Coordinates of C-alpha atoms in Angstrom, one line a residue:
X1 CA 0.0 0.0 0.0
X2 CA 1.5 3.3 -1.1
X3 CA 1.1 6.8 0.3
X4 CA -0.3 9.6 -1.9
X5 CA -0.2 13.3 -0.8
X6 CA -3.0 15.4 -2.4
X7 CA -2.8 19.2 -2.1
X8 CA -5.9 21.4 -2.9
X9 CA -5.4 25.1 -3.3
X10 CA -7.8 27.9 -2.5
X11 CA -9.7 27.8 -5.7
X12 CA -10.2 24.1 -5.3
X13 CA -11.9 24.4 -1.9
X14 CA -13.7 27.7 -2.5
X15 CA -17.2 26.5 -1.6
X16 CA -18.9 23.5 -0.3
X17 CA -19.4 21.9 -3.7
X18 CA -15.7 22.1 -4.5
X19 CA -14.8 20.8 -1.0
X20 CA -17.0 17.7 -1.6
X21 CA -15.4 17.2 -5.1
X22 CA -11.9 17.3 -3.5
X23 CA -13.1 14.8 -0.8
X24 CA -14.3 12.4 -3.5
X25 CA -10.8 12.4 -5.0
X26 CA -9.3 11.5 -1.7
X27 CA -11.8 8.8 -1.0
X28 CA -11.3 7.3 -4.5
X29 CA -7.6 7.2 -4.0
X30 CA -8.0 5.4 -0.7
X31 CA -10.4 2.9 -2.2
X32 CA -7.7 2.1 -4.8
X33 CA -5.6 0.8 -1.9
X34 CA -3.6 3.9 -1.1
X35 CA -3.0 5.7 2.2
X36 CA -4.0 9.4 1.7
X37 CA -2.8 12.7 3.2
X38 CA -4.5 15.8 2.0
X39 CA -3.0 19.3 2.4
X40 CA -5.6 22.1 2.2
X41 CA -5.4 25.8 1.7
X42 CA -7.7 28.5 3.0
X43 CA -11.0 28.8 1.0
X44 CA -10.9 31.0 -2.1
X45 CA -10.1 34.6 -1.2
X46 CA -10.2 34.0 2.5
X47 CA -6.6 34.9 3.1
X48 CA -6.9 38.1 1.1
X49 CA -10.0 39.0 3.2
X50 CA -8.1 38.4 6.4
X51 CA -5.2 40.6 5.2
X52 CA -7.5 43.4 4.3
X53 CA -9.2 43.1 7.7
X54 CA -5.8 43.4 9.5
X55 CA -4.9 46.5 7.4
X56 CA -8.2 48.1 8.5
X57 CA -7.2 47.6 12.1
X58 CA -3.5 48.3 11.8
X59 CA -1.6 49.5 8.7
X60 CA 1.6 47.8 10.0
X61 CA 0.3 44.7 12.0
X62 CA 2.9 42.7 14.0
X63 CA 4.2 39.8 12.0
X64 CA 3.5 37.3 14.8
X65 CA -0.2 38.3 15.0
X66 CA -0.5 38.2 11.2
X67 CA 0.6 34.5 11.4
X68 CA -1.9 33.9 14.2
X69 CA -4.7 35.5 12.0
X70 CA -3.8 34.0 8.7
X71 CA -3.4 30.4 10.0
X72 CA -7.1 30.3 10.8
X73 CA -8.1 30.2 7.2
X74 CA -6.6 26.7 6.7
X75 CA -8.1 25.5 10.1
X76 CA -11.6 26.2 8.7
X77 CA -10.7 24.3 5.5
X78 CA -9.4 21.2 7.1
X79 CA -12.3 20.9 9.4
X80 CA -14.8 21.2 6.6
X81 CA -12.9 18.7 4.5
X82 CA -12.9 16.2 7.3
X83 CA -16.7 16.6 7.6
X84 CA -17.0 16.1 3.8
X85 CA -15.1 12.9 3.9
X86 CA -17.2 11.6 6.8
X87 CA -20.3 12.4 4.8
X88 CA -19.0 10.1 2.0
X89 CA -18.6 7.2 4.5
X90 CA -14.9 7.4 5.0
X91 CA -12.9 8.3 8.1
X92 CA -10.7 11.4 8.4
X93 CA -8.9 13.5 11.0
X94 CA -8.0 17.2 10.5
X95 CA -4.7 18.4 11.9
X96 CA -3.2 21.9 12.1
X97 CA 0.5 22.4 11.5
X98 CA 1.1 22.5 15.3
X99 CA -0.8 19.3 15.9
X100 CA 1.4 17.5 13.3
X101 CA 4.5 19.1 14.8
X102 CA 5.8 20.9 11.7
X103 CA 8.7 22.8 13.4
X104 CA 9.9 26.0 11.8
X105 CA 12.3 28.8 12.5
X106 CA 10.8 32.0 14.0
X107 CA 10.8 34.1 10.8
X108 CA 7.1 35.1 11.0
X109 CA 5.2 35.3 7.6
X110 CA 8.1 33.6 5.8
X111 CA 9.2 30.8 8.1
X112 CA 11.3 27.9 7.0
X113 CA 10.7 24.2 7.9
X114 CA 13.2 22.6 10.2
X115 CA 11.7 19.2 11.1
X116 CA 8.5 17.1 10.7
X117 CA 7.7 14.1 12.9
X118 CA 5.7 11.3 11.2
X119 CA 4.5 9.1 14.1
X120 CA 1.1 10.7 14.6
X121 CA 0.3 10.7 10.8
X122 CA 1.5 7.1 10.3
X123 CA -0.7 6.0 13.2
X124 CA -3.7 7.6 11.7
X125 CA -3.0 6.3 8.3
X126 CA -2.6 2.7 9.7
X127 CA -6.0 3.2 11.2
X128 CA -7.4 3.6 7.7
X129 CA -8.1 7.4 8.2
X130 CA -7.5 10.1 5.7
X131 CA -5.2 12.7 7.3
X132 CA -6.2 16.3 6.5
X133 CA -3.3 18.7 7.1
X134 CA -3.5 22.4 7.2
X135 CA -1.1 23.9 4.7
X136 CA 1.0 27.0 5.0
X137 CA 1.7 26.8 8.7
X138 CA 3.8 25.4 11.6
X139 CA 5.2 26.3 15.0
X140 CA 8.5 27.6 16.2
X141 CA 10.5 26.4 19.3
X142 CA 8.4 28.6 21.5
X143 CA 5.2 27.1 20.1
X144 CA 4.3 30.4 18.3
X145 CA 2.2 29.8 15.2
X146 CA 4.2 30.6 12.0
X147 CA 3.3 30.7 8.3
X148 CA 5.5 29.7 5.4
X149 CA 4.8 32.6 3.0
X150 CA 3.3 32.8 -0.4
X151 CA 2.8 29.2 -1.9
X152 CA 3.2 27.7 1.6
X153 CA 0.6 25.0 1.1
X154 CA 2.6 23.6 -1.8
X155 CA 5.6 23.5 0.4
X156 CA 3.7 21.7 3.2
X157 CA 2.5 19.1 0.7
X158 CA 6.0 18.4 -0.7
X159 CA 7.5 18.3 2.8
X160 CA 5.0 15.8 4.0
X161 CA 5.5 13.7 0.9
X162 CA 9.2 13.7 1.6
X163 CA 9.1 12.6 5.2
X164 CA 6.4 10.0 4.5
X165 CA 8.2 8.6 1.5
X166 CA 5.0 9.1 -0.6
X167 CA 4.7 7.6 -4.1
X168 CA 3.6 11.0 -5.4
X169 CA 2.6 14.4 -4.4
X170 CA -0.5 15.5 -6.4
X171 CA -0.9 19.3 -6.6
X172 CA -4.5 20.0 -7.6
X173 CA -5.1 23.5 -9.0
X174 CA -7.2 25.5 -11.5
X175 CA -4.9 24.6 -14.4
X176 CA -4.3 21.1 -15.8
X177 CA -0.5 21.1 -15.7
X178 CA 2.7 23.0 -16.3
X179 CA 2.7 25.0 -19.5
X180 CA 5.6 26.3 -21.7
X181 CA 4.5 29.8 -20.6
X182 CA 1.5 31.4 -19.0
X183 CA -1.5 30.3 -21.1
X184 CA -3.5 33.4 -19.8
X185 CA -0.9 35.6 -21.6
X186 CA -0.2 33.3 -24.6
X187 CA -3.0 30.9 -25.6
X188 CA -0.6 29.0 -27.8
X189 CA 1.2 27.8 -24.7
X190 CA 1.5 24.0 -24.6
X191 CA 1.1 21.7 -21.6
X192 CA 4.2 19.7 -21.0
X193 CA 4.2 16.0 -20.0
X194 CA 7.1 16.5 -17.6
X195 CA 9.6 19.1 -16.6
X196 CA 12.8 18.9 -14.6
X197 CA 13.2 20.3 -11.1
X198 CA 15.8 22.8 -12.3
X199 CA 13.7 24.1 -15.2
X200 CA 10.6 24.3 -12.9
X201 CA 12.7 26.1 -10.3
X202 CA 13.7 28.8 -12.8
X203 CA 10.1 29.2 -14.2
X204 CA 8.7 29.3 -10.7
X205 CA 11.1 32.1 -9.7
X206 CA 10.2 33.9 -12.9
X207 CA 6.5 34.0 -12.0
X208 CA 5.1 30.8 -13.2
X209 CA 2.3 30.6 -10.5
X210 CA 1.5 26.9 -10.7
X211 CA 4.2 26.0 -8.2
X212 CA 6.1 28.1 -5.7
X213 CA 9.9 27.9 -6.0
X214 CA 10.4 26.8 -2.4
X215 CA 8.3 23.7 -2.9
X216 CA 10.3 22.7 -6.0
X217 CA 13.5 23.3 -4.0
X218 CA 12.2 20.8 -1.5
X219 CA 11.1 18.3 -4.1
X220 CA 14.5 18.4 -5.7
X221 CA 16.3 18.0 -2.4
X222 CA 14.3 14.9 -1.4
X223 CA 13.5 13.4 -4.8
X224 CA 9.7 13.9 -4.5
X225 CA 7.7 13.4 -7.7
X226 CA 5.2 16.3 -8.1
X227 CA 2.1 15.6 -10.3
X228 CA 0.3 18.9 -11.2
X229 CA -3.3 18.1 -12.0
X230 CA -6.6 20.0 -12.5
X231 CA -9.0 19.9 -9.6
X232 CA -12.0 19.1 -11.6
X233 CA -10.7 16.7 -14.3
X234 CA -9.3 13.2 -14.3
X235 CA -6.9 14.0 -17.1
X236 CA -3.2 13.4 -16.5
X237 CA -1.3 16.5 -15.7
X238 CA 2.4 17.3 -15.7
X239 CA 5.2 15.7 -13.7
X240 CA 8.0 17.5 -12.1
X241 CA 10.9 15.1 -11.9
X242 CA 14.7 15.0 -12.4
X243 CA 14.6 14.7 -16.2
X244 CA 13.3 17.2 -18.7
X245 CA 10.6 16.4 -21.3
X246 CA 13.0 16.2 -24.2
X247 CA 16.7 15.3 -24.0
X248 CA 17.4 17.1 -27.3
X249 CA 15.3 20.3 -26.9
X250 CA 17.4 23.4 -26.0
X251 CA 14.5 25.5 -24.5
X252 CA 11.7 24.0 -22.6
X253 CA 9.8 27.1 -21.3
X254 CA 9.6 30.9 -21.3
X255 CA 8.4 33.4 -18.8
X256 CA 7.8 37.1 -18.3
X257 CA 8.2 38.9 -15.0
X258 CA 6.4 42.2 -15.4
X259 CA 6.7 43.8 -12.0
X260 CA 10.5 44.2 -12.0
X261 CA 12.3 47.5 -11.1
X262 CA 15.8 48.2 -12.3
X263 CA 18.4 49.5 -9.9
X264 CA 21.6 50.8 -11.3
X265 CA 24.6 51.9 -9.2
X266 CA 27.3 53.7 -11.2
X267 CA 30.8 54.9 -10.6
X268 CA 31.4 52.9 -7.5
X269 CA 35.0 51.9 -6.4
X270 CA 36.2 48.8 -8.5
X271 CA 37.8 47.1 -5.5
X272 CA 37.2 44.1 -3.2
X273 CA 34.3 44.6 -0.8
X274 CA 32.2 47.0 -2.9
X275 CA 29.6 44.3 -3.8
X276 CA 29.5 43.1 -0.2
X277 CA 28.8 46.6 1.1
X278 CA 25.9 47.0 -1.3
X279 CA 24.2 43.6 -1.1
X280 CA 24.7 43.3 2.6
X281 CA 22.6 46.4 3.2
X282 CA 19.9 45.0 0.9
X283 CA 19.9 41.5 2.5
X284 CA 19.5 43.1 6.0
X285 CA 16.1 44.2 4.7
X286 CA 15.2 40.6 3.7
X287 CA 14.9 41.6 0.0
X288 CA 15.5 39.0 -2.6
X289 CA 17.6 40.4 -5.5
X290 CA 16.9 39.0 -8.9
X291 CA 19.1 39.8 -12.0
X292 CA 22.6 40.8 -10.9
X293 CA 24.9 42.3 -13.5
X294 CA 28.3 43.3 -12.5
X295 CA 30.6 44.1 -15.4
X296 CA 34.3 44.8 -15.9
X297 CA 35.3 48.2 -14.3
X298 CA 37.0 51.0 -16.2
X299 CA 39.4 53.6 -14.7
X300 CA 39.0 52.3 -11.2
X301 CA 35.2 52.6 -11.3
X302 CA 32.5 49.9 -11.8
X303 CA 28.8 49.7 -12.3
X304 CA 26.4 47.2 -10.7
X305 CA 22.8 46.7 -11.9
X306 CA 20.1 44.5 -10.5
X307 CA 16.4 44.0 -10.3
X308 CA 13.9 43.7 -7.5
X309 CA 10.2 43.5 -7.3
X310 CA 8.4 46.8 -7.7
X311 CA 7.0 46.5 -4.1
X312 CA 10.6 46.2 -2.7
X313 CA 12.0 49.3 -4.6
X314 CA 11.5 51.9 -2.0
X315 CA 13.2 49.9 0.8
X316 CA 16.0 48.9 -1.7
X317 CA 16.7 52.5 -2.5
X318 CA 17.1 53.4 1.2
X319 CA 19.5 50.4 1.7
X320 CA 21.6 51.4 -1.4
X321 CA 21.9 55.0 -0.3
X322 CA 23.3 53.8 3.1
X323 CA 25.8 51.7 1.2
X324 CA 26.8 54.6 -1.1
X325 CA 27.4 56.8 2.1
X326 CA 29.7 54.1 3.4
X327 CA 31.5 53.8 0.1
X328 CA 31.9 57.5 -0.3
X329 CA 31.0 57.5 -4.0
X330 CA 28.4 56.3 -6.6
X331 CA 25.2 57.3 -8.2
X332 CA 21.9 55.6 -7.9
X333 CA 19.4 55.4 -10.8
X334 CA 16.1 53.4 -10.7
X335 CA 13.5 52.6 -13.3
X336 CA 10.0 50.9 -13.0
X337 CA 9.2 50.7 -16.8
X338 CA 11.0 47.4 -17.4
X339 CA 10.1 43.7 -17.4
X340 CA 12.2 40.5 -17.6
X341 CA 11.7 38.0 -20.4
X342 CA 13.5 34.6 -20.0
X343 CA 13.9 31.3 -21.7
X344 CA 14.8 28.1 -19.7
X345 CA 16.0 24.7 -20.7
X346 CA 18.4 22.0 -19.6
X347 CA 19.4 21.5 -23.2
X348 CA 21.0 24.9 -23.7
X349 CA 24.0 23.8 -21.5
X350 CA 25.0 21.5 -24.4
X351 CA 23.8 23.5 -27.4
X352 CA 25.2 26.6 -29.0
X353 CA 23.3 29.4 -30.7
X354 CA 20.4 29.7 -28.2
X355 CA 21.4 33.2 -27.1
X356 CA 22.0 34.8 -30.5
X357 CA 18.7 33.3 -31.7
X358 CA 16.8 34.9 -28.9
X359 CA 18.6 38.2 -29.3
X360 CA 18.0 38.3 -33.1
X361 CA 14.3 37.4 -32.7
X362 CA 13.9 40.4 -30.4
X363 CA 16.1 42.7 -32.6
X364 CA 14.1 41.9 -35.7
X365 CA 11.0 43.3 -34.0
X366 CA 12.8 46.4 -32.8
X367 CA 12.9 45.4 -29.2
X368 CA 15.8 46.9 -27.3
X369 CA 17.6 44.6 -24.8
X370 CA 18.5 46.7 -21.8
X371 CA 20.3 44.1 -19.7
X372 CA 21.4 40.4 -20.2
X373 CA 22.2 37.7 -17.7
X374 CA 22.7 34.1 -18.3
X375 CA 23.2 30.8 -16.4
X376 CA 23.8 27.3 -17.6
X377 CA 20.0 26.8 -18.2
X378 CA 18.5 30.3 -18.4
X379 CA 18.8 33.5 -20.5
X380 CA 17.1 36.6 -19.1
X381 CA 16.8 39.9 -20.8
X382 CA 15.3 43.2 -19.6
X383 CA 13.0 45.0 -22.0
X384 CA 10.5 47.9 -22.0
X385 CA 7.5 46.9 -19.9
X386 CA 5.0 47.9 -22.6
X387 CA 6.7 45.4 -25.0
X388 CA 7.0 42.6 -22.5
X389 CA 4.1 40.4 -23.6
X390 CA 5.0 40.9 -27.2
X391 CA 8.6 39.8 -26.4
X392 CA 7.4 36.7 -24.6
X393 CA 5.3 35.7 -27.7
X394 CA 8.2 36.3 -30.0
X395 CA 10.7 34.1 -28.1
X396 CA 8.0 31.4 -27.5
X397 CA 7.4 31.2 -31.2
X398 CA 11.1 31.4 -32.1
X399 CA 11.8 28.2 -30.1
X400 CA 8.6 26.5 -31.3
X401 CA 7.5 25.9 -27.8
X402 CA 3.9 25.5 -28.9
X403 CA 4.9 22.2 -30.6
X404 CA 5.7 19.0 -28.7
X405 CA 9.3 17.7 -29.4
X406 CA 9.3 14.4 -31.2
X407 CA 11.2 12.7 -28.3
X408 CA 8.9 13.9 -25.5
X409 CA 8.9 11.5 -22.6
X410 CA 6.9 11.0 -19.4
X411 CA 8.3 9.3 -16.4
X412 CA 6.3 6.6 -14.6
X413 CA 5.0 7.7 -11.3
X414 CA 6.7 5.7 -8.6
X415 CA 8.4 6.0 -5.2
X416 CA 10.8 8.7 -4.1
X417 CA 14.0 8.8 -6.1
X418 CA 16.0 9.4 -2.9
X419 CA 14.2 7.3 -0.4
X420 CA 17.4 6.9 1.7
X421 CA 17.4 10.7 2.2
X422 CA 13.6 10.9 2.9
X423 CA 14.0 8.0 5.4
X424 CA 15.9 10.3 7.8
X425 CA 14.4 13.6 6.8
X426 CA 12.3 13.7 9.9
X427 CA 15.4 13.6 12.0
X428 CA 17.3 16.3 10.2
X429 CA 17.5 19.8 11.7
X430 CA 16.9 22.5 9.1
X431 CA 15.0 20.5 6.4
X432 CA 14.6 23.6 4.4
X433 CA 18.1 25.0 5.1
X434 CA 20.6 26.0 2.5
X435 CA 22.2 23.1 0.6
X436 CA 25.4 23.6 -1.4
X437 CA 26.3 20.6 -3.6
X438 CA 29.7 21.9 -4.6
X439 CA 32.0 24.9 -4.9
X440 CA 33.7 24.7 -8.3
X441 CA 36.6 26.3 -10.1
X442 CA 36.8 26.7 -13.9
X443 CA 40.1 28.0 -15.3
X444 CA 39.4 27.0 -18.9
X445 CA 37.8 30.2 -20.0
X446 CA 38.9 33.7 -21.2
X447 CA 36.9 36.9 -21.2
X448 CA 35.9 39.4 -23.9
X449 CA 34.5 42.8 -23.0
X450 CA 33.1 45.4 -25.4
X451 CA 32.6 48.7 -23.7
X452 CA 30.8 51.9 -24.7
X453 CA 28.4 50.0 -27.0
X454 CA 25.5 52.1 -28.4
X455 CA 22.3 51.2 -26.6
X456 CA 20.1 50.3 -29.6
X457 CA 18.2 47.2 -30.8
X458 CA 20.2 44.4 -32.5
X459 CA 23.7 45.1 -31.0
X460 CA 23.8 41.9 -28.9
X461 CA 22.3 39.9 -31.7
X462 CA 24.9 41.2 -34.1
X463 CA 27.8 40.3 -31.7
X464 CA 26.7 36.7 -31.0
X465 CA 25.6 35.9 -34.5
X466 CA 29.2 36.7 -35.6
X467 CA 30.6 34.7 -32.6
X468 CA 28.4 31.7 -33.4
X469 CA 29.4 31.8 -37.1
X470 CA 32.9 31.0 -36.0
X471 CA 31.6 28.0 -34.0
X472 CA 32.8 29.6 -30.7
X473 CA 31.0 28.4 -27.6
X474 CA 29.9 31.2 -25.2
X475 CA 29.3 30.5 -21.5
X476 CA 28.6 33.5 -19.4
X477 CA 27.0 36.6 -20.9
X478 CA 26.5 39.8 -19.0
X479 CA 25.2 43.1 -20.5
X480 CA 25.0 46.1 -18.2
X481 CA 22.3 48.7 -18.1
X482 CA 22.5 51.1 -21.1
X483 CA 20.2 53.8 -19.7
X484 CA 22.8 56.5 -20.3
X485 CA 23.0 55.6 -24.0
X486 CA 25.9 53.2 -23.7
X487 CA 26.2 49.6 -22.5
X488 CA 29.0 47.2 -21.7
X489 CA 28.9 43.6 -22.9
X490 CA 31.1 40.8 -21.5
X491 CA 31.1 37.1 -22.2
X492 CA 33.4 34.1 -21.6
X493 CA 34.6 31.6 -24.1
X494 CA 37.1 28.7 -24.0
X495 CA 40.7 29.9 -23.8
X496 CA 41.7 28.2 -27.0
X497 CA 39.0 30.2 -28.8
X498 CA 39.7 33.6 -27.1
X499 CA 41.9 34.9 -29.9
X500 CA 39.3 34.1 -32.5
X501 CA 36.6 35.6 -30.4
X502 CA 38.6 38.8 -29.9
X503 CA 39.2 39.1 -33.7
X504 CA 35.5 38.9 -34.2
X505 CA 34.9 41.6 -31.5
X506 CA 37.4 43.9 -33.1
X507 CA 35.9 43.5 -36.5
X508 CA 32.6 44.6 -35.2
X509 CA 33.8 47.9 -33.6
X510 CA 33.5 49.9 -36.8
X511 CA 29.7 49.5 -36.5
X512 CA 29.7 50.6 -32.8
X513 CA 30.6 54.3 -32.7
X514 CA 33.4 54.5 -30.2
X515 CA 33.2 51.1 -28.7
X516 CA 36.3 49.5 -27.2
X517 CA 37.2 45.7 -27.1
X518 CA 39.5 44.1 -24.5
X519 CA 40.2 40.5 -23.6
X520 CA 41.9 38.6 -20.8
X521 CA 43.2 35.0 -20.5
X522 CA 43.8 35.6 -16.8
X523 CA 40.3 35.0 -15.4
X524 CA 38.7 32.2 -13.4
X525 CA 35.1 31.3 -12.8
X526 CA 34.0 30.3 -9.4
X527 CA 30.6 28.6 -8.9
X528 CA 28.4 27.8 -5.9
X529 CA 25.9 25.1 -6.9
X530 CA 23.1 23.9 -4.8
X531 CA 19.4 24.4 -3.9
X532 CA 18.0 27.8 -2.8
X533 CA 20.7 29.9 -4.2
X534 CA 18.4 32.9 -4.7
X535 CA 15.8 32.3 -2.0
X536 CA 18.5 32.2 0.6
X537 CA 19.6 35.8 0.5
X538 CA 22.7 35.2 2.5
X539 CA 24.4 33.1 -0.3
X540 CA 25.7 36.1 -2.3
X541 CA 26.7 37.8 0.9
X542 CA 28.8 34.9 2.0
X543 CA 30.4 34.8 -1.4
X544 CA 31.3 38.4 -1.6
X545 CA 32.4 38.5 2.1
X546 CA 34.7 35.5 1.8
X547 CA 36.4 36.9 -1.4
X548 CA 36.7 40.5 -0.1
X549 CA 38.3 39.1 3.0
X550 CA 41.1 37.7 0.8
X551 CA 41.4 41.0 -1.2
X552 CA 39.8 39.4 -4.3
X553 CA 37.8 41.6 -6.6
X554 CA 34.7 40.2 -8.3
X555 CA 34.7 41.2 -12.0
X556 CA 31.5 39.6 -13.3
X557 CA 28.4 38.0 -11.6
X558 CA 25.4 36.1 -12.7
X559 CA 22.9 34.2 -10.7
X560 CA 20.2 31.5 -11.0
X561 CA 18.1 29.4 -8.7
X562 CA 20.7 26.6 -8.6
X563 CA 24.0 28.4 -9.2
X564 CA 26.0 31.6 -8.6
X565 CA 28.9 32.3 -10.9
X566 CA 31.6 34.8 -10.1
X567 CA 34.5 35.8 -12.4
X568 CA 37.7 36.9 -10.7
X569 CA 41.3 37.5 -11.6
X570 CA 42.8 34.1 -12.7
X571 CA 45.9 34.7 -10.5
X572 CA 43.7 34.4 -7.5
X573 CA 41.8 31.3 -8.6
X574 CA 43.0 28.8 -6.0
X575 CA 42.9 31.4 -3.2
X576 CA 39.3 32.2 -4.2
X577 CA 38.3 28.5 -4.3
X578 CA 39.6 28.0 -0.8
X579 CA 37.8 31.1 0.5
X580 CA 34.5 30.0 -0.9
X581 CA 35.0 26.4 0.2
X582 CA 35.7 27.7 3.8
X583 CA 32.7 30.0 3.6
X584 CA 30.3 27.2 2.8
X585 CA 32.0 24.4 4.7
X586 CA 29.1 24.1 7.1
X587 CA 26.5 23.4 4.4
X588 CA 28.8 21.4 2.3
X589 CA 29.5 19.1 5.3
X590 CA 25.8 18.8 6.0
X591 CA 25.2 17.7 2.4
X592 CA 28.0 15.1 2.7
X593 CA 26.5 13.8 6.0
X594 CA 23.1 13.5 4.4
X595 CA 24.4 11.6 1.3
X596 CA 26.3 9.1 3.5
X597 CA 23.5 8.4 5.9
X598 CA 22.5 4.7 5.6

């Protein structure tokens, strides 16, 4: 007899009829011989109503009391769901997060799970009862009620599936699976049969609302198979597993994040510790920074640009001003008329030409790219907000995402892929803590920088089309903000192709009024790879702090959900590797301990 975890979101339990529909699915799963755990969100717009009510009482309500208030929504839902199951002739027990014993830290409104005991749930399941768990909530060490933040019920479901070694975690929602992009924006979007954890992590962080990124982080960490399904249909949905849908497809999805604000900090000291000073002030405000673009400095000065959500801009500006006061120089510029368009795919790590195809597609439509950042499986560009949806459609069509690849595959739903880890998950402290899989050094690349590029559509496409024509493989790409009419573009290539790449760059200068090309063999790329690289705001701070402590300057930065890449002077490569390895020794050791647990 297997265990199935079924999660029903707010729209799936919005009224009595929908609650009964969800109850029938749970009873049917039990009648098929499964033990069933349900995770239930608050009904419909109940949470929004409670937030609005709190705002009427106090415009800045205490976080602890907000958790106390918001947790009541799920308590209503689980009780009603248990009643519905009883009305169908089955047995059920409703439990709050505290009654289960979901232990979290004390970060109210955004708590992280530390441990989950399974004894009570297993006893109830063995008594042939359906367990109805309140999503989104837990308790801290002082028995204060905590909530897990946006998407918290997804996280509860995946966490329970992990500790119970469930065969699958079914996420029931108002869409019938994961799509290549948001079908509400682009009707041509296609439902995928399966998607990899890493691709789903990137898409979730980019605004794909079907799953929250923290739940996917957890699923990847403990090998939980997620099955996204429609609440009111029996049709198969989409699986989130280790493998992508197609082993040959370069791009598997696209996304747009409309509510981004661009923060540009110019003419700051190009020296060790500058990035640390800035991002430490921001992290102290618990703000998650998205696109980070730090390019090669000129004349002792550097520029750093990054994006934050619109709602976080005011607090970010205050934090940056404090950092600039400390640094003694620098200018702050902000814009709220931009959006981020991204493509994601495991296949792009092995295939060339993805970036230049995306850039040319946008250039052909006259869309100006204002910033570029890449990772091994993602390319993100910043464009004018009024052209964001158009840009999404352009790149979605350019990579034929509306058409299923001929080698599309679907994994069989089975047990946890890492049952040895899930076996001990309930005994681990900090289940949702930072996990670093490796700290890596790559000394095989060189850097090309083209400075003072005119900020106009098609420039990046022109550069990378010519680079691709010479069969040169490009790894990192960073284009800084060109709001002052000029941008800087840096990219890394294999060292044995650096001379060829530099010749291409020089040949293009005649078309770029006053642009300057430079190159360097003496660079090294340091990478921190793991889970929660972006959602744990302290990762970048640890990195900058450890390198600054050794007097090592960061020349280029790019980030993703699973990796942070830093380019430094090649002469400091080993020193930088040792500094980062020491900085993350605690979580690297934790990962090694988990992997070796019998």
